[in-house]
């Protein structure tokens, strides 16, 4: 799911390694292929992605979501 089935990303999956290891290497390591993907994705989807990114970051800090207030 983290690669969305994109062949370019799928070729980076290493046989015999755990899913956790793959995600850590691809998404969170210093030179991970998907490390900057979050910002790139939102920049490509929206003309002004800052508001959307702020909402996602706030939601990510809460276990059960947030209210409008």
mmCIF file of C-alpha atoms in Angstrom:
data_model
loop_
_atom_site.group_PDB
_atom_site.id
_atom_site.type_symbol
_atom_site.label_atom_id
_atom_site.label_comp_id
_atom_site.label_asym_id
_atom_site.label_seq_id
_atom_site.Cartn_x
_atom_site.Cartn_y
_atom_site.Cartn_z
ATOM 1 C CA UNK A 1 0.000 0.000 0.000
ATOM 2 C CA UNK A 2 2.787 2.468 0.687
ATOM 3 C CA UNK A 3 3.949 2.304 -2.925
ATOM 4 C CA UNK A 4 0.488 2.427 -4.478
ATOM 5 C CA UNK A 5 1.536 -0.343 -6.851
ATOM 6 C CA UNK A 6 3.826 2.008 -8.777
ATOM 7 C CA UNK A 7 6.495 -0.179 -10.459
ATOM 8 C CA UNK A 8 9.224 2.413 -9.873
ATOM 9 C CA UNK A 9 8.622 2.151 -6.123
ATOM 10 C CA UNK A 10 7.910 -1.590 -6.083
ATOM 11 C CA UNK A 11 11.349 -2.360 -7.502
ATOM 12 C CA UNK A 12 12.793 -0.907 -4.283
ATOM 13 C CA UNK A 13 11.134 -3.616 -2.138
ATOM 14 C CA UNK A 14 13.803 -6.056 -0.927
ATOM 15 C CA UNK A 15 12.903 -9.744 -0.790
ATOM 16 C CA UNK A 16 13.180 -11.305 2.652
ATOM 17 C CA UNK A 17 12.886 -8.061 4.614
ATOM 18 C CA UNK A 18 9.977 -7.192 6.921
ATOM 19 C CA UNK A 19 7.301 -4.681 6.007
ATOM 20 C CA UNK A 20 8.400 -2.472 8.931
ATOM 21 C CA UNK A 21 12.006 -2.503 7.661
ATOM 22 C CA UNK A 22 10.824 -1.612 4.123
ATOM 23 C CA UNK A 23 8.678 1.301 5.315
ATOM 24 C CA UNK A 24 11.419 2.624 7.575
ATOM 25 C CA UNK A 25 13.992 2.500 4.784
ATOM 26 C CA UNK A 26 11.752 3.962 2.055
ATOM 27 C CA UNK A 27 9.903 6.605 4.076
ATOM 28 C CA UNK A 28 12.008 7.589 7.052
ATOM 29 C CA UNK A 29 15.677 7.034 6.265
ATOM 30 C CA UNK A 30 17.821 10.052 5.369
ATOM 31 C CA UNK A 31 17.891 9.185 1.651
ATOM 32 C CA UNK A 32 14.605 7.255 1.506
ATOM 33 C CA UNK A 33 12.937 7.223 -1.888
ATOM 34 C CA UNK A 34 9.569 8.293 -0.409
ATOM 35 C CA UNK A 35 10.856 10.613 2.309
ATOM 36 C CA UNK A 36 9.776 13.801 0.492
ATOM 37 C CA UNK A 37 6.733 12.257 -1.198
ATOM 38 C CA UNK A 38 4.181 13.765 1.222
ATOM 39 C CA UNK A 39 5.123 17.343 0.347
ATOM 40 C CA UNK A 40 5.447 16.562 -3.358
ATOM 41 C CA UNK A 41 2.057 14.866 -3.450
ATOM 42 C CA UNK A 42 0.165 17.743 -1.846
ATOM 43 C CA UNK A 43 2.001 20.311 -3.964
ATOM 44 C CA UNK A 44 0.918 18.432 -7.094
ATOM 45 C CA UNK A 45 -2.706 18.095 -5.960
ATOM 46 C CA UNK A 46 -3.420 21.649 -4.802
ATOM 47 C CA UNK A 47 -2.450 25.127 -5.962
ATOM 48 C CA UNK A 48 -2.123 26.223 -2.330
ATOM 49 C CA UNK A 49 -1.351 23.040 -0.357
ATOM 50 C CA UNK A 50 -0.362 24.734 2.929
ATOM 51 C CA UNK A 51 -3.863 24.647 4.441
ATOM 52 C CA UNK A 52 -4.332 20.977 3.528
ATOM 53 C CA UNK A 53 -0.927 20.046 4.912
ATOM 54 C CA UNK A 54 -1.644 21.904 8.144
ATOM 55 C CA UNK A 55 -4.906 19.986 8.586
ATOM 56 C CA UNK A 56 -3.201 16.631 7.967
ATOM 57 C CA UNK A 57 -0.413 17.468 10.414
ATOM 58 C CA UNK A 58 -2.928 18.495 13.120
ATOM 59 C CA UNK A 59 -4.965 15.319 12.579
ATOM 60 C CA UNK A 60 -1.786 13.247 12.831
ATOM 61 C CA UNK A 61 -1.161 14.540 16.356
ATOM 62 C CA UNK A 62 -4.503 13.246 17.678
ATOM 63 C CA UNK A 63 -5.579 9.685 18.358
ATOM 64 C CA UNK A 64 -9.315 10.265 17.843
ATOM 65 C CA UNK A 65 -9.450 13.301 15.539
ATOM 66 C CA UNK A 66 -10.285 16.895 16.348
ATOM 67 C CA UNK A 67 -13.380 19.118 16.485
ATOM 68 C CA UNK A 68 -13.906 22.182 14.313
ATOM 69 C CA UNK A 69 -13.187 24.444 17.253
#
